[in-house]
Amino acid sequence: MLFNNHTPIYLQIAELLYQKILSGEYRNASRIPSVRDMAVALEVNPNTVTRSYMILQEEGVIENRRGIGYYTNEDAALIVEKKKQKEFLDSEVPSFFARMDQLGLTLNEVLKHLETRKGTIQ
Amino acid sequence: MLFNNHTPIYLQIAELLYQKILSGEYRNASRIPSVRDMAVALEVNPNTVTRSYMILQEEGVIENRRGIGYYTNEDAALIVEKKKQKEFLDSEVPSFFARMDQLGLTLNEVLKHLETRKGTIQ
Amino acid sequence: MLFNNHTPIYLQIAELLYQKILSGEYRNASRIPSVRDMAVALEVNPNTVTRSYMILQEEGVIENRRGIGYYTNEDAALIVEKKKQKEFLDSEVPSFFARMDQLGLTLNEVLKHLETRKGTIQ
Amino acid sequence: MLFNNHTPIYLQIAELLYQKILSGEYRNASRIPSVRDMAVALEVNPNTVTRSYMILQEEGVIENRRGIGYYTNEDAALIVEKKKQKEFLDSEVPSFFARMDQLGLTLNEVLKHLETRKGTIQ
DNA sequence: GTGGTCTAGACCACC
DNA sequence: GTGGTCTAGACCACA
């Protein structure tokens, strides 16, 4: 898999897991790939995958069953969704609008620009 | 000064300089503090300040007059404003709205949340 | 059954067996569930149960009658009680009070805290 | 340094750090040894020390200043003390007395045993 | 088979 | 100099 150079791989893998849980590819209360398998699939060292798994484990998104593997929690999708929404609303949203104000832009200008962009590029 | 530990200090200082130029604290074509003074004021290693100054210098925002010090360019404020607006509109805006959609949030919900936040915290 | 993930399951099962013997649920000189049944009941790998049974067997608490099953010893309850008391008095008690001293707590404070806890939680 | 085999080294190092902070060897708001130095001193791999430091960092006991090193927090000692007391009172104390009851022992018996032990061994 | 831990060693960004 | 990350590879306990 291709990773971005700017952010640590283990965080990008964590992000990948969040997405798979949100998208339903990893259903609640079901087993996720073993550390080794995941490492092979992503062409990454097992230690790196372990680090990602531990992050989600501390957040209560996944849990380890000794000698068996990692499982998503009963309400994994909900936890991830709340976490992501909270991050967005409490951190990204305020800074976004603060930035907008600081640059002397109005919401209408921004939205207009967004429309033209969509037309041209995508 | 207090720095965020997530982003490099030299980038945070560069951001500080942008702000001072935009706000008019550093006027066009005028001298800005020496590397040494700035380092003392920010309680930071002079090398770090130098690195920040070099960034702005490469962008043509400030220039170095040997043996004298750093000066803002004739049109420093304009350059910074354009740069920042471009970054914002072309990069932050699209990713912001993409993120919003991904989380299943509408612009109205986001704006509403922003209002309640302003009431409580700020 | 729910197991704590910090300590090995086979030790937790052994502890469970000690309790059942102490409480009289498993009487002296009587048959205890087969490895297979126990494994099914606890939703655990039979190997794990076997490992637990072996521990108690080595301590002379239970014994294996080939082809028949595991039986508690004639004086199983007594053995377990002595073992547990010895462990408690010689190991846990000293470390508990050492810890208490180290944290600058008095026995009275601790007892008081215990009372308030009982009132609220249990 | 000599480490216990049963608990991971990185946790034992974390415990060591707690003690040094509680004892005042590491004063509040002062620098602690670099990861490399600590690794050499403890005859351990730097990665292992890093892991310990990160635990204390997440708890707000120590903090990292980029490119400089780790520093104890302003109120490091207080945080550690509270954490330790909380762990003791909320977890060890209840289980200790539950265990005592379960074994049919009274507090007086336990205290008496503790006295005789002190006389003989220490 | 599973994950947990540790080492040795490397490279990098940052100060 | 500092820490952060990653790899390769090993050993271990556990199920």
GROMACS .gro file of N, CA and C in nm, chain B residues 2-120:
model
  357
  124LEU      N    1   0.444   3.002   2.384
  124LEU     CA    2   0.399   2.864   2.387
  124LEU      C    3   0.382   2.810   2.246
  125PHE      N    4   0.445   2.697   2.220
  125PHE     CA    5   0.433   2.637   2.088
  125PHE      C    6   0.360   2.504   2.096
  126ASN      N    7   0.290   2.478   1.989
  126ASN     CA    8   0.225   2.350   1.973
  126ASN      C    9   0.332   2.246   1.941
  127ASN      N   10   0.321   2.132   2.003
  127ASN     CA   11   0.426   2.032   1.984
  127ASN      C   12   0.403   1.946   1.859
  128HIS      N   13   0.290   1.965   1.796
  128HIS     CA   14   0.263   1.879   1.680
  128HIS      C   15   0.330   1.929   1.553
  129THR      N   16   0.334   2.062   1.538
  129THR     CA   17   0.398   2.115   1.417
  129THR      C   18   0.531   2.179   1.453
  130PRO      N   19   0.627   2.172   1.362
  130PRO     CA   20   0.760   2.225   1.389
  130PRO      C   21   0.753   2.372   1.432
  131ILE      N   22   0.841   2.407   1.523
  131ILE     CA   23   0.841   2.544   1.574
  131ILE      C   24   0.871   2.644   1.464
  132TYR      N   25   0.960   2.607   1.374
  132TYR     CA   26   0.997   2.705   1.271
  132TYR      C   27   0.878   2.738   1.181
  133LEU      N   28   0.788   2.641   1.163
  133LEU     CA   29   0.667   2.669   1.085
  133LEU      C   30   0.570   2.756   1.165
  134GLN      N   31   0.566   2.733   1.294
  134GLN     CA   32   0.478   2.815   1.378
  134GLN      C   33   0.527   2.959   1.381
  135ILE      N   34   0.658   2.976   1.381
  135ILE     CA   35   0.712   3.112   1.378
  135ILE      C   36   0.682   3.177   1.243
  136ALA      N   37   0.697   3.100   1.136
  136ALA     CA   38   0.665   3.154   1.004
  136ALA      C   39   0.520   3.201   1.002
  137GLU      N   40   0.434   3.121   1.059
  137GLU     CA   41   0.291   3.157   1.063
  137GLU      C   42   0.272   3.287   1.141
  138LEU      N   43   0.347   3.298   1.249
  138LEU     CA   44   0.341   3.420   1.330
  138LEU      C   45   0.381   3.541   1.248
  139LEU      N   46   0.484   3.525   1.167
  139LEU     CA   47   0.532   3.635   1.083
  139LEU      C   48   0.426   3.673   0.979
  140TYR      N   49   0.365   3.572   0.918
  140TYR     CA   50   0.258   3.599   0.822
  140TYR      C   51   0.150   3.685   0.887
  141GLN      N   52   0.112   3.645   1.006
  141GLN     CA   53   0.006   3.718   1.075
  141GLN      C   54   0.045   3.863   1.102
  142LYS      N   55   0.167   3.882   1.146
  142LYS     CA   56   0.211   4.018   1.178
  142LYS      C   57   0.215   4.105   1.052
  143ILE      N   58   0.246   4.042   0.941
  143ILE     CA   59   0.248   4.116   0.815
  143ILE      C   60   0.105   4.148   0.771
  144LEU      N   61   0.019   4.047   0.781
  144LEU     CA   62  -0.120   4.068   0.741
  144LEU      C   63  -0.188   4.174   0.829
  145SER      N   64  -0.158   4.168   0.956
  145SER     CA   65  -0.225   4.259   1.049
  145SER      C   66  -0.166   4.400   1.041
  146GLY      N   67  -0.054   4.414   0.973
  146GLY     CA   68   0.006   4.545   0.960
  146GLY      C   69   0.107   4.577   1.069
  147GLU      N   70   0.124   4.485   1.161
  147GLU     CA   71   0.223   4.511   1.267
  147GLU      C   72   0.362   4.525   1.204
  148TYR      N   73   0.390   4.441   1.105
  148TYR     CA   74   0.510   4.460   1.025
  148TYR      C   75   0.466   4.526   0.894
  149ARG      N   76   0.496   4.652   0.879
  149ARG     CA   77   0.454   4.721   0.756
  149ARG      C   78   0.545   4.686   0.639
  150ASN      N   79   0.496   4.711   0.520
  150ASN     CA   80   0.577   4.684   0.400
  150ASN      C   81   0.705   4.766   0.403
  151ALA      N   82   0.812   4.706   0.351
  151ALA     CA   83   0.941   4.774   0.336
  151ALA      C   84   0.992   4.831   0.467
  152SER      N   85   0.977   4.755   0.574
  152SER     CA   86   1.031   4.802   0.701
  152SER      C   87   1.109   4.688   0.768
  153ARG      N   88   1.193   4.725   0.860
  153ARG     CA   89   1.279   4.627   0.923
  153ARG      C   90   1.201   4.541   1.024
  154ILE      N   91   1.231   4.414   1.026
  154ILE     CA   92   1.172   4.327   1.130
  154ILE      C   93   1.282   4.290   1.228
  155PRO      N   94   1.245   4.239   1.343
  155PRO     CA   95   1.345   4.212   1.447
  155PRO      C   96   1.457   4.121   1.397
  156SER      N   97   1.574   4.140   1.450
  156SER     CA   98   1.687   4.054   1.414
  156SER      C   99   1.661   3.911   1.460
  157VAL      N  100   1.729   3.821   1.397
  157VAL     CA  101   1.715   3.680   1.434
  157VAL      C  102   1.739   3.663   1.583
  158ARG      N  103   1.843   3.728   1.630
  158ARG     CA  104   1.879   3.713   1.771
  158ARG      C  105   1.769   3.764   1.864
  159ASP      N  106   1.722   3.887   1.834
  159ASP     CA  107   1.617   3.944   1.919
  159ASP      C  108   1.491   3.856   1.918
  160MET      N  109   1.456   3.814   1.798
  160MET     CA  110   1.337   3.730   1.786
  160MET      C  111   1.354   3.601   1.867
  161ALA      N  112   1.473   3.543   1.858
  161ALA     CA  113   1.499   3.419   1.931
  161ALA      C  114   1.484   3.439   2.081
  162VAL      N  115   1.536   3.552   2.128
  162VAL     CA  116   1.526   3.581   2.272
  162VAL      C  117   1.379   3.600   2.310
  163ALA      N  118   1.309   3.679   2.226
  163ALA     CA  119   1.170   3.709   2.258
  163ALA      C  120   1.084   3.582   2.263
  164LEU      N  121   1.113   3.491   2.171
  164LEU     CA  122   1.030   3.368   2.163
  164LEU      C  123   1.088   3.255   2.247
  165GLU      N  124   1.202   3.279   2.310
  165GLU     CA  125   1.269   3.176   2.388
  165GLU      C  126   1.294   3.051   2.304
  166VAL      N  127   1.368   3.074   2.199
  166VAL     CA  128   1.387   2.971   2.099
  166VAL      C  129   1.529   2.978   2.048
  167ASN      N  130   1.576   2.870   1.993
  167ASN     CA  131   1.710   2.868   1.937
  167ASN      C  132   1.718   2.957   1.812
  168PRO      N  133   1.822   3.042   1.802
  168PRO     CA  134   1.835   3.131   1.686
  168PRO      C  135   1.829   3.057   1.552
  169ASN      N  136   1.886   2.936   1.549
  169ASN     CA  137   1.879   2.858   1.426
  169ASN      C  138   1.735   2.839   1.379
  170THR      N  139   1.648   2.820   1.476
  170THR     CA  140   1.508   2.796   1.444
  170THR      C  141   1.446   2.920   1.379
  171VAL      N  142   1.478   3.036   1.435
  171VAL     CA  143   1.425   3.161   1.379
  171VAL      C  144   1.480   3.181   1.238
  172THR      N  145   1.610   3.155   1.223
  172THR     CA  146   1.671   3.169   1.091
  172THR      C  147   1.595   3.086   0.987
  173ARG      N  148   1.562   2.966   1.028
  173ARG     CA  149   1.492   2.877   0.935
  173ARG      C  150   1.358   2.937   0.893
  174SER      N  151   1.288   2.999   0.988
  174SER     CA  152   1.161   3.062   0.957
  174SER      C  153   1.182   3.178   0.860
  175TYR      N  154   1.280   3.261   0.889
  175TYR     CA  155   1.307   3.376   0.804
  175TYR      C  156   1.339   3.332   0.661
  176MET      N  157   1.412   3.222   0.652
  176MET     CA  158   1.450   3.174   0.519
  176MET      C  159   1.327   3.134   0.437
  177ILE      N  160   1.231   3.080   0.503
  177ILE     CA  161   1.109   3.043   0.431
  177ILE      C  162   1.045   3.166   0.369
  178LEU      N  163   1.029   3.269   0.451
  178LEU     CA  164   0.965   3.391   0.400
  178LEU      C  165   1.052   3.460   0.295
  179GLN      N  166   1.182   3.442   0.311
  179GLN     CA  167   1.273   3.503   0.214
  179GLN      C  168   1.257   3.435   0.077
  180GLU      N  169   1.249   3.305   0.078
  180GLU     CA  170   1.234   3.231  -0.048
  180GLU      C  171   1.103   3.264  -0.118
  181GLU      N  172   1.005   3.303  -0.040
  181GLU     CA  173   0.876   3.338  -0.099
  181GLU      C  174   0.872   3.485  -0.142
  182GLY      N  175   0.982   3.556  -0.118
  182GLY     CA  176   0.987   3.697  -0.157
  182GLY      C  177   0.908   3.787  -0.064
  183VAL      N  178   0.879   3.739   0.055
  183VAL     CA  179   0.803   3.820   0.150
  183VAL      C  180   0.897   3.912   0.228
  184ILE      N  181   1.011   3.860   0.264
  184ILE     CA  182   1.111   3.943   0.332
  184ILE      C  183   1.243   3.926   0.257
  185GLU      N  184   1.336   4.017   0.284
  185GLU     CA  185   1.467   4.001   0.221
  185GLU      C  186   1.575   4.039   0.320
  186ASN      N  187   1.692   3.984   0.300
  186ASN     CA  188   1.802   4.006   0.392
  186ASN      C  189   1.897   4.110   0.334
  187ARG      N  190   1.926   4.214   0.413
  187ARG     CA  191   2.030   4.310   0.372
  187ARG      C  192   2.152   4.282   0.457
  188ARG      N  193   2.254   4.235   0.391
  188ARG     CA  194   2.371   4.183   0.462
  188ARG      C  195   2.425   4.283   0.564
  189GLY      N  196   2.443   4.234   0.681
  189GLY     CA  197   2.501   4.317   0.786
  189GLY      C  198   2.403   4.412   0.850
  190ILE      N  199   2.284   4.420   0.796
  190ILE     CA  200   2.187   4.515   0.851
  190ILE      C  201   2.069   4.444   0.916
  191GLY      N  202   2.009   4.353   0.841
  191GLY     CA  203   1.897   4.281   0.898
  191GLY      C  204   1.796   4.241   0.793
  192TYR      N  205   1.682   4.194   0.838
  192TYR     CA  206   1.578   4.150   0.746
  192TYR      C  207   1.474   4.262   0.732
  193TYR      N  208   1.427   4.278   0.608
  193TYR     CA  209   1.325   4.379   0.579
  193TYR      C  210   1.208   4.313   0.507
  194THR      N  211   1.089   4.360   0.536
  194THR     CA  212   0.975   4.314   0.457
  194THR      C  213   0.984   4.376   0.319
  195ASN      N  214   0.930   4.304   0.224
  195ASN     CA  215   0.933   4.349   0.086
  195ASN      C  216   0.834   4.465   0.065
  196GLU      N  217   0.844   4.530  -0.050
  196GLU     CA  218   0.754   4.641  -0.083
  196GLU      C  219   0.608   4.599  -0.079
  197ASP      N  220   0.582   4.479  -0.133
  197ASP     CA  221   0.443   4.431  -0.141
  197ASP      C  222   0.423   4.305  -0.057
  198ALA      N  223   0.490   4.302   0.058
  198ALA     CA  224   0.487   4.184   0.144
  198ALA      C  225   0.344   4.144   0.180
  199ALA      N  226   0.266   4.239   0.223
  199ALA     CA  227   0.130   4.208   0.268
  199ALA      C  228   0.048   4.144   0.156
  200LEU      N  229   0.064   4.197   0.037
  200LEU     CA  230  -0.012   4.146  -0.075
  200LEU      C  231   0.027   4.002  -0.108
  201ILE      N  232   0.157   3.978  -0.110
  201ILE     CA  233   0.206   3.843  -0.139
  201ILE      C  234   0.150   3.742  -0.038
  202VAL      N  235   0.160   3.779   0.087
  202VAL     CA  236   0.114   3.688   0.193
  202VAL      C  237  -0.036   3.663   0.179
  203GLU      N  238  -0.108   3.770   0.153
  203GLU     CA  239  -0.254   3.754   0.145
  203GLU      C  240  -0.291   3.660   0.030
  204LYS      N  241  -0.229   3.678  -0.083
  204LYS     CA  242  -0.260   3.592  -0.199
  204LYS      C  243  -0.223   3.447  -0.171
  205LYS      N  244  -0.104   3.432  -0.116
  205LYS     CA  245  -0.057   3.296  -0.083
  205LYS      C  246  -0.155   3.226   0.010
  206LYS      N  247  -0.196   3.297   0.114
  206LYS     CA  248  -0.283   3.237   0.214
  206LYS      C  249  -0.420   3.207   0.156
  207GLN      N  250  -0.470   3.300   0.077
  207GLN     CA  251  -0.602   3.277   0.017
  207GLN      C  252  -0.598   3.158  -0.078
  208LYS      N  253  -0.493   3.152  -0.155
  208LYS     CA  254  -0.481   3.040  -0.249
  208LYS      C  255  -0.477   2.907  -0.175
  209GLU      N  256  -0.393   2.900  -0.072
  209GLU     CA  257  -0.385   2.778   0.008
  209GLU      C  258  -0.522   2.740   0.063
  210PHE      N  259  -0.587   2.841   0.115
  210PHE     CA  260  -0.715   2.817   0.180
  210PHE      C  261  -0.819   2.767   0.081
  211LEU      N  262  -0.834   2.839  -0.027
  211LEU     CA  263  -0.940   2.806  -0.122
  211LEU      C  264  -0.912   2.676  -0.198
  212ASP      N  265  -0.789   2.654  -0.233
  212ASP     CA  266  -0.759   2.538  -0.316
  212ASP      C  267  -0.736   2.410  -0.237
  213SER      N  268  -0.701   2.424  -0.112
  213SER     CA  269  -0.667   2.304  -0.035
  213SER      C  270  -0.759   2.282   0.084
  214GLU      N  271  -0.766   2.381   0.170
  214GLU     CA  272  -0.845   2.361   0.292
  214GLU      C  273  -0.995   2.354   0.266
  215VAL      N  274  -1.044   2.443   0.183
  215VAL     CA  275  -1.188   2.446   0.157
  215VAL      C  276  -1.239   2.313   0.101
  216PRO      N  277  -1.179   2.262  -0.006
  216PRO     CA  278  -1.231   2.135  -0.059
  216PRO      C  279  -1.225   2.022   0.043
  217SER      N  280  -1.114   2.011   0.113
  217SER     CA  281  -1.102   1.900   0.208
  217SER      C  282  -1.200   1.917   0.323
  218PHE      N  283  -1.226   2.042   0.359
  218PHE     CA  284  -1.321   2.066   0.467
  218PHE      C  285  -1.460   2.017   0.430
  219PHE      N  286  -1.504   2.051   0.312
  219PHE     CA  287  -1.640   2.011   0.274
  219PHE      C  288  -1.647   1.862   0.241
  220ALA      N  289  -1.537   1.809   0.190
  220ALA     CA  290  -1.535   1.664   0.167
  220ALA      C  291  -1.550   1.591   0.300
  221ARG      N  292  -1.477   1.639   0.396
  221ARG     CA  293  -1.483   1.579   0.530
  221ARG      C  294  -1.624   1.588   0.588
  222MET      N  295  -1.684   1.704   0.569
  222MET     CA  296  -1.819   1.727   0.620
  222MET      C  297  -1.916   1.625   0.561
  223ASP      N  298  -1.908   1.609   0.430
  223ASP     CA  299  -1.995   1.512   0.363
  223ASP      C  300  -1.969   1.371   0.417
  224GLN      N  301  -1.842   1.340   0.428
  224GLN     CA  302  -1.804   1.205   0.471
  224GLN      C  303  -1.864   1.171   0.607
  225LEU      N  304  -1.872   1.272   0.691
  225LEU     CA  305  -1.925   1.249   0.826
  225LEU      C  306  -2.078   1.262   0.830
  226GLY      N  307  -2.138   1.284   0.714
  226GLY     CA  308  -2.283   1.293   0.709
  226GLY      C  309  -2.338   1.419   0.775
  227LEU      N  310  -2.259   1.524   0.773
  227LEU     CA  311  -2.305   1.649   0.833
  227LEU      C  312  -2.343   1.748   0.723
  228THR      N  313  -2.442   1.832   0.755
  228THR     CA  314  -2.479   1.937   0.660
  228THR      C  315  -2.418   2.068   0.705
  229LEU      N  316  -2.410   2.161   0.611
  229LEU     CA  317  -2.353   2.291   0.643
  229LEU      C  318  -2.432   2.359   0.754
  230ASN      N  319  -2.564   2.341   0.750
  230ASN     CA  320  -2.647   2.403   0.854
  230ASN      C  321  -2.615   2.348   0.993
  231GLU      N  322  -2.600   2.218   1.001
  231GLU     CA  323  -2.564   2.159   1.130
  231GLU      C  324  -2.432   2.214   1.182
  232VAL      N  325  -2.337   2.223   1.089
  232VAL     CA  326  -2.205   2.272   1.128
  232VAL      C  327  -2.212   2.416   1.177
  233LEU      N  328  -2.287   2.497   1.104
  233LEU     CA  329  -2.297   2.639   1.143
  233LEU      C  330  -2.367   2.652   1.277
  234LYS      N  331  -2.467   2.568   1.296
  234LYS     CA  332  -2.541   2.572   1.421
  234LYS      C  333  -2.448   2.537   1.538
  235HIS      N  334  -2.370   2.432   1.517
  235HIS     CA  335  -2.276   2.391   1.620
  235HIS      C  336  -2.176   2.502   1.650
  236LEU      N  337  -2.134   2.569   1.545
  236LEU     CA  338  -2.037   2.677   1.561
  236LEU      C  339  -2.095   2.789   1.648
  237GLU      N  340  -2.221   2.818   1.627
  237GLU     CA  341  -2.286   2.924   1.705
  237GLU      C  342  -2.291   2.888   1.853
  238THR      N  343  -2.335   2.766   1.882
  238THR     CA  344  -2.344   2.724   2.023
  238THR      C  345  -2.206   2.728   2.088
  239ARG      N  346  -2.106   2.689   2.013
  239ARG     CA  347  -1.970   2.691   2.066
  239ARG      C  348  -1.926   2.833   2.103
  240LYS      N  349  -1.953   2.926   2.011
  240LYS     CA  350  -1.916   3.064   2.038
  240LYS      C  351  -1.980   3.114   2.167
  241GLY      N  352  -2.106   3.075   2.183
  241GLY     CA  353  -2.178   3.118   2.304
  241GLY      C  354  -2.112   3.069   2.431
  242THR      N  355  -2.069   2.945   2.431
  242THR     CA  356  -2.017   2.886   2.554
  242THR      C  357  -1.872   2.923   2.580
   0.00000   0.00000   0.00000
